[in-house]
Amino acid sequence: MAGSSGEPASDHRQILSIGDAAQRLEALDQHLRTRSYVQGYSLSQADVDAFRQFSVPPSDLRFPHVVRWFRHVQAVLGGPGQPCALQASKGRRGQPQWSPPTGTEPCQLRLYNSLTRSKEVFIPQDGRKVTWYCCGPTVYDASHMGHARSYISFDILRRVLKDYFKYDVFYCMNITDIDDKIIKRARQNHLWERYQAQQPQPAQLLEDVQAALQLFSAKLSETSDPYKRQLLQRTQRFVELAMELLTRALQAAPTAPETSSCAQELLEEARDLLSEWLDTRLGGEVTDNSIFSELPKFWEEAFHKDMAALNVLPPDVLTRVSEYVPEIVSFVEKIVDNGYGYASNGSVYFDTKKFASSPNHSYGKLVPEAVGDQKALQEGEGDLSISADRLSEKRSPNDFALWKASKPGEPSWPCPWGKAHFENDCWVRYFLHTGHLTIAGCKMSKSLKNFITIQDALKEHSARQLRLAFLMHSWKDTLDYSSNTMESALQYEKFMNEFFLNVKDILRAPVDVTGQFEKWEKEEVELNRNFYQRKAAVHAALCDNVDTRTALEEMRALVGQCNLYIAARKAARRRPNRALLQSAGLYLTHMLRIFGAIEEDGSMGFPVGGRGPSLDLEATVMPYLQALSEFREGVRRIAREKQVSEVLQLSDALRDDIMPELGVRLEDHEGLPTVVKLVDREALLAEREEKRRVEEEKRRRKEEAARKRQEQEAAKLAKMRVPACEMFLSERDKYSQFDDSGLPTHDADGKELSKGQSKKLRKLWEAQERLHQEYLQRLTNGSA
């Protein structure tokens, strides 16, 4: 401690004997102010004694000399209370003690668990490996938007867990290709096709439809659901109308082509009724098992095509019920062996009472309030399992079928009983259920015939737009599929796409290597701070039950801040910071790719032209488009200088008519280079047509306003032409006598007008007199 100062070493101990801590530190700081700490400095015993009196390192920055002195001594001796090491450390200077930053507690992924009905911290059983079983479709008809709601939502969750949180996800999905609905639909389709091939005569058709209507009417009377009842009544009305038309045609001309046409129309209208009727009469005769496999095979293939069109990742493994019958049999046998299942008349049922009474198990823990709900149980077991004989086989009405004995007209597999398995109370820890999709507030379902198929939806909107609509809503809540929902998704897509196009235009501007790294001003610092805040907010949202709605809003806010920054830079004629905007653009692209809204790896933003090799389209053609744009810009500049309007018109036609047909948008900005954007051709043409429609509507309104003004002016002029003395003379139905100036004095009945009436008419007369005098003045001036 600067031995050349000549100050006594005892000063340290004297100062540290001061009672008040603040005064003690201040005195020591003043004492040490003149000292210097250099390599090779030798500690004195006074330094050591003073150092040992500190229980914790001093941290008050008001006393910098004390802090520096303490750190220096500590580097030589070690921490307070350690043995003195003067001889070993003499002439050496060590590193100061290091401590890590306090930091913040990282947020944990929480998922809404239907089992607990709350958000639970997600903790896989085996490190980062996640085994996920997803309930797949029952394949007996076209996939609809209700399916899209489930499988897109699960695809988003799967991608976020795998690509964002970096879990190793093993995704298994089943295909239900053996089910009462499939059996019944396949059998009815077969019987319907056979009936149709027989080409029944019109009279026979009427008789059969009448019989089918009786069965249908009984079904209608048993239907309590008002919406379903309304649909059935509508079907009944259409069938009865078609029957009436055919009856009239038969009476008029039995062999006429019109009769054949009416019969064909009735056949189509009554298809569902006839199929149900035929099934009740002839269903037991259907024995060919191939009939029951062709239908699910066809619709499973259609389902996979729909999922691919929606950019839903395929499962790691797919389990079809029909391919796992031996394993199912073994599984059911184990449940019976465990005492939780029993055979009855060739079927096997799960003994709910026995299971509930077990000390190791809890029945109905997922939805305890549904225990005993016979309607839900019958719906789950299927249409073919609710007959009286089937219900009598159970020990309890709450028991449900694990294996069903086949009846005539149903497929069958060998099993120990005729021609839940693990002793673990909670072997599935997390249950995820997506919200329903509704149309006008009603649940979409095939049975209600109010569903929109995925193929029909894709004719109206792209897979990305449908996915964005789902991303903008919570995955576990009900989503109403409507034009407003889709319009929000379209606007979000357009907003993000314009940002990507603007950033790519900025990045295309020529710059040397060193010019890529520009000095940051306060605007860049502020934007970067906001960037990291938004990223943190997105992370917090995804940790919170994969809240994609909030995540997308935070991403929208980031784009809004970037847009403001770009606009301010352009207004100041300054180039925006390329690296910062590129970072933001790549981050947003990365997140949208994680969500599945960008199909494949590639450059920044949404790909142009769809999937596959066309993703390289932008990189390939943009240099040529940029050259064309710069040439056009030079021509426009010369044309303006030379005032060649024809060239300017051709330039505008290139921008407005020719390039949009190629999917290219040219944006002219006064005083700035033209912006070139490669956009989806159909979207650009639709945008152009909308612009033209708006302009045409504006022109039409302008012309309509001008026409009304002309009509009003003409009407005013016609009124001005009438002298005041003549204005009331034509109203003989109201007045019978007039004075010399043309003012009425008596009404139509000859009664003299009151003073109030006369005063009112006098005001009208005076106003007309002024108008007429103005007209005469116009005539004099030649302006009328």
Short mmCIF file of C-alpha atoms in Angstrom, two decimals, residues 154-557:
data_model
loop_
_atom_site.label_atom_id
_atom_site.label_comp_id
_atom_site.label_asym_id
_atom_site.label_seq_id
_atom_site.Cartn_x
_atom_site.Cartn_y
_atom_site.Cartn_z
CA PHE A 154 -52.46 -30.91 -32.19
CA ASP A 155 -49.97 -30.40 -35.02
CA ILE A 156 -49.22 -26.92 -33.69
CA LEU A 157 -48.74 -28.27 -30.16
CA ARG A 158 -46.53 -31.08 -31.45
CA ARG A 159 -44.36 -28.72 -33.50
CA VAL A 160 -43.97 -26.30 -30.57
CA LEU A 161 -42.93 -29.09 -28.18
CA LYS A 162 -40.55 -30.59 -30.73
CA ASP A 163 -39.07 -27.56 -32.53
CA TYR A 164 -39.34 -24.81 -29.91
CA PHE A 165 -38.98 -26.56 -26.56
CA LYS A 166 -36.77 -29.26 -28.14
CA TYR A 167 -38.57 -32.29 -26.73
CA ASP A 168 -38.08 -35.64 -28.44
CA VAL A 169 -41.71 -36.32 -29.35
CA PHE A 170 -42.86 -39.80 -30.40
CA TYR A 171 -46.33 -39.31 -31.92
CA CYS A 172 -48.70 -42.23 -32.33
CA MET A 173 -52.17 -41.95 -33.88
CA ASN A 174 -54.84 -44.59 -34.32
CA ILE A 175 -57.29 -45.08 -37.15
CA THR A 176 -60.66 -46.47 -36.15
CA ASP A 177 -61.58 -48.64 -39.14
CA ILE A 178 -63.86 -50.98 -37.16
CA ASP A 179 -66.83 -49.19 -35.66
CA ASP A 180 -70.61 -49.33 -35.59
CA LYS A 181 -70.83 -46.22 -37.79
CA ILE A 182 -68.48 -47.78 -40.38
CA ILE A 183 -70.30 -51.12 -40.32
CA LYS A 184 -73.69 -49.48 -40.70
CA ARG A 185 -72.57 -47.04 -43.41
CA ALA A 186 -70.75 -49.73 -45.42
CA ARG A 187 -73.72 -52.07 -45.19
CA GLN A 188 -76.20 -49.35 -46.17
CA ASN A 189 -74.02 -48.20 -49.09
CA HIS A 190 -73.87 -51.79 -50.35
CA LEU A 191 -77.63 -52.27 -50.07
CA TRP A 192 -78.32 -48.89 -51.67
CA GLU A 193 -76.07 -49.60 -54.66
CA ARG A 194 -77.74 -52.99 -55.11
CA TYR A 195 -81.20 -51.40 -54.96
CA GLN A 196 -80.22 -48.67 -57.40
CA ALA A 197 -78.79 -51.25 -59.83
CA GLN A 198 -82.17 -53.01 -59.88
CA GLN A 199 -83.70 -49.82 -61.40
CA PRO A 200 -87.07 -50.00 -59.60
CA GLN A 201 -90.10 -48.90 -61.57
CA PRO A 202 -91.63 -45.51 -60.53
CA ALA A 203 -94.68 -47.14 -58.93
CA GLN A 204 -92.50 -49.57 -56.94
CA LEU A 205 -90.21 -46.72 -55.94
CA LEU A 206 -93.15 -44.74 -54.59
CA GLU A 207 -94.29 -47.76 -52.57
CA ASP A 208 -90.81 -48.33 -51.12
CA VAL A 209 -90.28 -44.68 -50.25
CA GLN A 210 -93.66 -44.59 -48.53
CA ALA A 211 -92.59 -47.54 -46.36
CA ALA A 212 -89.25 -45.87 -45.65
CA LEU A 213 -91.07 -42.69 -44.64
CA GLN A 214 -93.01 -44.56 -41.97
CA LEU A 215 -89.76 -45.77 -40.41
CA PHE A 216 -88.29 -42.27 -40.75
CA SER A 217 -91.33 -40.68 -39.08
CA ALA A 218 -90.88 -42.94 -36.05
CA LYS A 219 -87.22 -41.84 -35.83
CA LEU A 220 -88.29 -38.21 -36.13
CA SER A 221 -90.79 -38.51 -33.28
CA GLU A 222 -88.04 -39.88 -31.00
CA THR A 223 -85.61 -37.03 -31.78
CA SER A 224 -85.48 -34.43 -29.01
CA ASP A 225 -82.55 -32.30 -30.21
CA PRO A 226 -84.24 -29.24 -31.83
CA TYR A 227 -81.55 -28.63 -34.43
CA LYS A 228 -81.35 -32.27 -35.50
CA ARG A 229 -85.14 -32.46 -35.53
CA GLN A 230 -85.26 -29.44 -37.83
CA LEU A 231 -82.84 -31.11 -40.27
CA LEU A 232 -84.89 -34.32 -40.28
CA GLN A 233 -88.10 -32.38 -40.91
CA ARG A 234 -86.44 -30.61 -43.81
CA THR A 235 -85.40 -33.97 -45.31
CA GLN A 236 -88.95 -35.25 -44.89
CA ARG A 237 -90.41 -32.22 -46.70
CA PHE A 238 -88.06 -32.62 -49.67
CA VAL A 239 -88.86 -36.33 -49.98
CA GLU A 240 -92.62 -35.72 -49.78
CA LEU A 241 -92.35 -33.00 -52.43
CA ALA A 242 -90.41 -35.33 -54.75
CA MET A 243 -93.04 -38.05 -54.17
CA GLU A 244 -95.81 -35.61 -55.07
CA LEU A 245 -94.06 -34.63 -58.32
CA LEU A 246 -93.56 -38.28 -59.33
CA THR A 247 -97.19 -39.12 -58.49
CA ARG A 248 -98.43 -36.32 -60.77
CA ALA A 249 -96.07 -37.38 -63.54
CA LEU A 250 -97.33 -40.98 -63.33
CA GLN A 251 -100.92 -39.85 -63.52
CA ALA A 252 -100.21 -37.63 -66.54
CA ALA A 253 -97.92 -39.85 -68.60
CA PRO A 254 -96.47 -43.02 -67.00
CA THR A 255 -93.87 -43.62 -69.73
CA ALA A 256 -92.86 -40.01 -70.47
CA PRO A 257 -89.24 -38.86 -69.96
CA GLU A 258 -90.50 -36.43 -67.36
CA THR A 259 -91.69 -39.37 -65.23
CA SER A 260 -88.25 -40.99 -65.41
CA SER A 261 -86.63 -37.69 -64.41
CA CYS A 262 -88.96 -37.32 -61.42
CA ALA A 263 -88.21 -40.90 -60.37
CA GLN A 264 -84.48 -40.24 -60.46
CA GLU A 265 -84.95 -37.07 -58.38
CA LEU A 266 -86.96 -38.99 -55.78
CA LEU A 267 -84.31 -41.71 -55.70
CA GLU A 268 -81.62 -39.15 -54.80
CA GLU A 269 -83.75 -37.23 -52.28
CA ALA A 270 -84.80 -40.41 -50.49
CA ARG A 271 -81.37 -42.09 -50.47
CA ASP A 272 -80.83 -41.81 -46.68
CA LEU A 273 -84.40 -42.96 -45.94
CA LEU A 274 -84.22 -45.91 -48.32
CA SER A 275 -80.77 -46.93 -47.06
CA GLU A 276 -82.04 -47.05 -43.46
CA TRP A 277 -85.16 -48.96 -44.52
CA LEU A 278 -83.19 -51.46 -46.61
CA ASP A 279 -80.80 -52.01 -43.70
CA THR A 280 -83.60 -52.93 -41.31
CA ARG A 281 -84.97 -55.46 -43.82
CA LEU A 282 -81.86 -56.90 -45.46
CA GLY A 283 -78.87 -55.90 -43.31
CA GLY A 284 -78.49 -59.34 -41.75
CA GLU A 285 -77.87 -60.87 -45.18
CA VAL A 286 -74.60 -58.94 -45.73
CA THR A 287 -71.78 -61.38 -44.89
CA ASP A 288 -68.85 -60.41 -47.11
CA ASN A 289 -66.15 -58.89 -44.84
CA SER A 290 -64.57 -57.03 -47.78
CA ILE A 291 -67.64 -54.78 -47.87
CA PHE A 292 -66.69 -53.49 -44.42
CA SER A 293 -63.01 -52.86 -45.29
CA GLU A 294 -63.38 -51.00 -48.58
CA LEU A 295 -65.21 -48.02 -47.09
CA PRO A 296 -62.71 -47.18 -44.29
CA LYS A 297 -59.77 -47.77 -46.65
CA PHE A 298 -61.16 -45.22 -49.11
CA TRP A 299 -61.86 -42.58 -46.47
CA GLU A 300 -58.56 -43.15 -44.63
CA GLU A 301 -56.70 -42.38 -47.85
CA ALA A 302 -58.78 -39.22 -48.28
CA PHE A 303 -58.02 -38.25 -44.67
CA HIS A 304 -54.25 -38.54 -45.18
CA LYS A 305 -54.47 -36.44 -48.34
CA ASP A 306 -56.43 -33.80 -46.45
CA MET A 307 -53.85 -33.73 -43.65
CA ALA A 308 -51.02 -33.36 -46.16
CA ALA A 309 -52.89 -30.50 -47.85
CA LEU A 310 -53.19 -28.81 -44.43
CA ASN A 311 -49.44 -29.29 -43.78
CA VAL A 312 -50.14 -31.54 -40.79
CA LEU A 313 -47.11 -33.70 -40.01
CA PRO A 314 -47.74 -37.45 -40.38
CA PRO A 315 -47.57 -39.54 -37.18
CA ASP A 316 -44.45 -41.50 -36.31
CA VAL A 317 -46.57 -44.61 -36.13
CA LEU A 318 -50.16 -45.31 -37.23
CA THR A 319 -52.26 -48.04 -35.61
CA ARG A 320 -55.36 -49.32 -37.41
CA VAL A 321 -57.81 -51.23 -35.27
CA SER A 322 -58.21 -53.89 -37.97
CA GLU A 323 -54.46 -54.62 -37.90
CA TYR A 324 -54.22 -54.94 -34.12
CA VAL A 325 -57.10 -57.30 -33.36
CA PRO A 326 -54.81 -60.02 -31.88
CA GLU A 327 -53.17 -57.44 -29.62
CA ILE A 328 -56.59 -56.10 -28.64
CA VAL A 329 -57.72 -59.61 -27.74
CA SER A 330 -54.64 -60.10 -25.54
CA PHE A 331 -55.22 -56.74 -23.95
CA VAL A 332 -58.84 -57.54 -23.12
CA GLU A 333 -57.83 -60.97 -21.77
CA LYS A 334 -55.43 -59.27 -19.36
CA ILE A 335 -58.18 -56.94 -18.14
CA VAL A 336 -60.45 -59.95 -17.54
CA ASP A 337 -57.62 -61.74 -15.74
CA ASN A 338 -57.16 -58.69 -13.52
CA GLY A 339 -60.80 -58.97 -12.51
CA TYR A 340 -62.03 -55.80 -14.20
CA GLY A 341 -63.79 -57.40 -17.17
CA TYR A 342 -66.37 -60.16 -17.68
CA ALA A 343 -67.71 -62.11 -20.64
CA SER A 344 -71.41 -62.09 -21.35
CA ASN A 345 -73.10 -63.74 -24.33
CA GLY A 346 -69.95 -63.51 -26.46
CA SER A 347 -69.20 -59.89 -25.54
CA VAL A 348 -66.80 -58.59 -22.91
CA TYR A 349 -67.72 -55.67 -20.68
CA PHE A 350 -65.68 -53.53 -18.33
CA ASP A 351 -66.88 -53.91 -14.73
CA THR A 352 -67.10 -50.30 -13.58
CA LYS A 353 -68.25 -51.15 -10.06
CA LYS A 354 -65.38 -53.59 -9.52
CA PHE A 355 -62.88 -51.09 -10.85
CA ALA A 356 -64.28 -48.23 -8.74
CA SER A 357 -64.15 -50.34 -5.58
CA SER A 358 -60.47 -51.12 -6.09
CA PRO A 359 -58.23 -49.17 -3.67
CA ASN A 360 -55.70 -48.62 -6.45
CA HIS A 361 -58.06 -47.09 -9.01
CA SER A 362 -60.57 -44.29 -9.46
CA TYR A 363 -63.26 -44.67 -12.10
CA GLY A 364 -64.35 -41.65 -14.13
CA LYS A 365 -61.59 -39.37 -12.87
CA LEU A 366 -61.32 -37.50 -16.19
CA VAL A 367 -65.01 -36.48 -16.27
CA PRO A 368 -66.55 -37.71 -13.00
CA GLU A 369 -69.83 -35.88 -13.61
CA ALA A 370 -70.42 -38.00 -16.74
CA VAL A 371 -70.55 -41.27 -14.78
CA GLY A 372 -74.04 -42.68 -15.26
CA ASP A 373 -74.78 -40.59 -18.38
CA GLN A 374 -76.51 -43.26 -20.45
CA LYS A 375 -76.90 -41.02 -23.51
CA ALA A 376 -73.17 -40.38 -23.68
CA LEU A 377 -72.43 -44.05 -23.04
CA GLN A 378 -74.72 -45.19 -25.86
CA GLU A 379 -73.18 -42.66 -28.22
CA GLY A 380 -69.72 -43.94 -27.35
CA GLU A 381 -70.62 -47.62 -27.72
CA GLY A 382 -72.28 -47.07 -31.08
CA ASP A 383 -75.62 -47.37 -32.85
CA LEU A 384 -75.48 -51.17 -32.97
CA SER A 385 -75.05 -51.64 -29.19
CA ILE A 386 -78.14 -50.06 -27.66
CA SER A 387 -80.68 -52.80 -28.27
CA ALA A 388 -82.50 -54.29 -25.32
CA ASP A 389 -80.69 -57.64 -25.61
CA ARG A 390 -77.31 -55.92 -25.57
CA LEU A 391 -78.21 -53.80 -22.54
CA SER A 392 -79.43 -56.88 -20.63
CA GLU A 393 -75.98 -58.48 -20.93
CA LYS A 394 -74.45 -55.95 -18.55
CA ARG A 395 -74.09 -56.30 -14.80
CA SER A 396 -74.49 -52.53 -14.52
CA PRO A 397 -75.90 -50.00 -16.99
CA ASN A 398 -72.63 -48.08 -16.60
CA ASP A 399 -70.51 -50.98 -17.83
CA PHE A 400 -69.16 -50.55 -21.35
CA ALA A 401 -68.11 -52.95 -24.07
CA LEU A 402 -64.47 -53.94 -24.49
CA TRP A 403 -65.30 -56.55 -27.12
CA LYS A 404 -68.62 -56.96 -28.93
CA ALA A 405 -70.06 -60.20 -30.19
CA SER A 406 -70.89 -59.85 -33.88
CA LYS A 407 -74.43 -60.23 -35.17
CA PRO A 408 -75.64 -61.13 -38.66
CA GLY A 409 -74.54 -58.44 -41.07
CA GLU A 410 -71.44 -57.50 -39.04
CA PRO A 411 -67.76 -58.45 -39.56
CA SER A 412 -66.11 -60.80 -37.04
CA TRP A 413 -62.67 -61.93 -35.79
CA PRO A 414 -61.72 -65.03 -33.76
CA CYS A 415 -61.45 -64.54 -30.00
CA PRO A 416 -61.80 -66.59 -26.80
CA TRP A 417 -65.37 -65.34 -26.24
CA GLY A 418 -67.04 -66.48 -29.56
CA LYS A 419 -67.28 -66.72 -33.70
CA ALA A 420 -57.59 -51.57 -19.40
CA HIS A 421 -54.94 -53.62 -18.75
CA PHE A 422 -52.14 -52.07 -16.64
CA GLU A 423 -52.35 -52.20 -12.82
CA ASN A 424 -51.40 -48.52 -12.75
CA ASP A 425 -53.70 -45.80 -11.50
CA CYS A 426 -52.22 -43.11 -13.72
CA TRP A 427 -50.15 -44.35 -16.65
CA VAL A 428 -51.26 -41.34 -18.71
CA ARG A 429 -50.39 -38.11 -16.91
CA TYR A 430 -51.53 -35.42 -19.33
CA PHE A 431 -54.79 -35.33 -21.28
CA LEU A 432 -55.13 -32.64 -23.96
CA HIS A 433 -58.52 -31.89 -25.55
CA THR A 434 -58.97 -29.31 -28.28
CA GLY A 435 -62.01 -27.05 -28.35
CA HIS A 436 -64.92 -27.74 -30.66
CA LEU A 437 -65.47 -25.94 -33.93
CA THR A 438 -68.89 -24.42 -34.45
CA ILE A 439 -70.78 -22.88 -37.36
CA ALA A 440 -73.11 -20.08 -36.33
CA GLY A 441 -72.84 -21.34 -32.75
CA CYS A 442 -73.76 -24.96 -33.59
CA LYS A 443 -71.34 -27.86 -33.21
CA MET A 444 -70.19 -29.18 -36.56
CA SER A 445 -70.91 -32.87 -37.02
CA LYS A 446 -71.70 -35.38 -39.74
CA SER A 447 -74.86 -36.54 -38.01
CA LEU A 448 -76.27 -33.01 -38.15
CA LYS A 449 -75.20 -32.65 -41.81
CA ASN A 450 -73.92 -29.13 -41.16
CA PHE A 451 -70.28 -29.87 -41.83
CA ILE A 452 -67.88 -28.24 -44.29
CA THR A 453 -65.40 -30.69 -45.75
CA ILE A 454 -61.71 -29.86 -45.67
CA GLN A 455 -61.62 -29.95 -49.46
CA ASP A 456 -64.44 -27.41 -49.67
CA ALA A 457 -62.69 -25.17 -47.14
CA LEU A 458 -59.44 -25.33 -49.13
CA LYS A 459 -61.28 -24.07 -52.20
CA GLU A 460 -62.01 -20.85 -50.31
CA HIS A 461 -58.82 -20.40 -48.27
CA SER A 462 -55.25 -21.70 -48.24
CA ALA A 463 -53.91 -24.14 -45.67
CA ARG A 464 -51.82 -21.32 -44.19
CA GLN A 465 -54.87 -19.10 -43.76
CA LEU A 466 -56.81 -21.86 -42.02
CA ARG A 467 -53.86 -22.54 -39.73
CA LEU A 468 -53.47 -18.84 -38.90
CA ALA A 469 -57.16 -18.73 -37.98
CA PHE A 470 -56.57 -21.55 -35.49
CA LEU A 471 -53.33 -19.99 -34.22
CA MET A 472 -55.22 -16.78 -33.45
CA HIS A 473 -57.46 -18.66 -30.99
CA SER A 474 -56.75 -20.77 -27.94
CA TRP A 475 -56.35 -24.44 -28.89
CA LYS A 476 -58.52 -25.62 -25.98
CA ASP A 477 -61.45 -23.23 -26.49
CA THR A 478 -64.41 -23.37 -28.88
CA LEU A 479 -63.78 -21.70 -32.23
CA ASP A 480 -66.61 -20.36 -34.37
CA TYR A 481 -65.78 -20.84 -38.06
CA SER A 482 -67.11 -17.77 -39.84
CA SER A 483 -66.25 -15.13 -42.42
CA ASN A 484 -65.10 -12.81 -39.64
CA THR A 485 -62.73 -15.47 -38.29
CA MET A 486 -61.19 -16.03 -41.70
CA GLU A 487 -61.00 -12.31 -42.52
CA SER A 488 -58.86 -11.79 -39.40
CA ALA A 489 -56.53 -14.55 -40.58
CA LEU A 490 -56.32 -13.05 -44.08
CA GLN A 491 -55.45 -9.63 -42.72
CA TYR A 492 -52.77 -11.10 -40.43
CA GLU A 493 -51.21 -12.99 -43.33
CA LYS A 494 -51.21 -9.87 -45.51
CA PHE A 495 -49.73 -7.74 -42.71
CA MET A 496 -46.86 -10.17 -42.12
CA ASN A 497 -46.25 -10.77 -45.82
CA GLU A 498 -45.94 -7.05 -46.56
CA PHE A 499 -43.33 -6.76 -43.82
CA PHE A 500 -41.31 -9.66 -45.23
CA LEU A 501 -41.47 -8.17 -48.73
CA ASN A 502 -40.37 -4.74 -47.47
CA VAL A 503 -37.43 -6.18 -45.51
CA LYS A 504 -36.31 -8.29 -48.47
CA ASP A 505 -36.44 -5.18 -50.66
CA ILE A 506 -34.20 -3.38 -48.15
CA LEU A 507 -31.78 -6.29 -48.06
CA ARG A 508 -31.55 -6.35 -51.87
CA ALA A 509 -30.15 -2.81 -51.98
CA PRO A 510 -26.48 -3.04 -53.08
CA VAL A 511 -23.94 -2.51 -50.31
CA ASP A 512 -20.31 -3.46 -49.76
CA VAL A 513 -19.24 -5.92 -47.09
CA THR A 514 -18.36 -3.30 -44.48
CA GLY A 515 -21.58 -1.42 -45.22
CA GLN A 516 -23.56 -4.33 -43.85
CA PHE A 517 -22.54 -3.26 -40.36
CA GLU A 518 -23.78 0.21 -39.60
CA LYS A 519 -23.52 2.38 -36.53
CA TRP A 520 -26.45 2.05 -34.19
CA GLU A 521 -28.23 5.24 -33.23
CA LYS A 522 -30.79 5.54 -30.46
CA GLU A 523 -33.53 4.38 -32.85
CA GLU A 524 -31.75 1.07 -33.46
CA VAL A 525 -31.05 0.62 -29.77
CA GLU A 526 -34.71 1.21 -28.97
CA LEU A 527 -35.94 -1.15 -31.71
CA ASN A 528 -33.51 -3.85 -30.58
CA ARG A 529 -34.70 -3.47 -26.98
CA ASN A 530 -38.30 -3.86 -28.16
CA PHE A 531 -37.27 -6.84 -30.28
CA TYR A 532 -35.91 -8.72 -27.26
CA GLN A 533 -38.90 -7.75 -25.15
CA ARG A 534 -41.26 -9.16 -27.78
CA LYS A 535 -39.22 -12.36 -28.04
CA ALA A 536 -39.40 -12.76 -24.27
CA ALA A 537 -43.16 -12.17 -24.39
CA VAL A 538 -43.57 -14.80 -27.12
CA HIS A 539 -41.60 -17.27 -25.01
CA ALA A 540 -43.72 -16.54 -21.95
CA ALA A 541 -46.89 -17.01 -24.01
CA LEU A 542 -45.74 -20.40 -25.33
CA CYS A 543 -44.80 -21.48 -21.81
CA ASP A 544 -48.34 -20.55 -20.76
CA ASN A 545 -50.24 -23.48 -22.28
CA VAL A 546 -48.82 -22.79 -25.76
CA ASP A 547 -50.79 -19.56 -26.02
CA THR A 548 -50.34 -18.96 -29.74
CA ARG A 549 -52.93 -16.20 -29.75
CA THR A 550 -50.80 -13.99 -27.50
CA ALA A 551 -47.65 -15.08 -29.32
CA LEU A 552 -49.05 -13.94 -32.67
CA GLU A 553 -50.14 -10.62 -31.17
CA GLU A 554 -46.63 -10.05 -29.82
CA MET A 555 -45.23 -10.87 -33.26
CA ARG A 556 -47.69 -8.43 -34.82
CA ALA A 557 -46.56 -5.76 -32.36
#
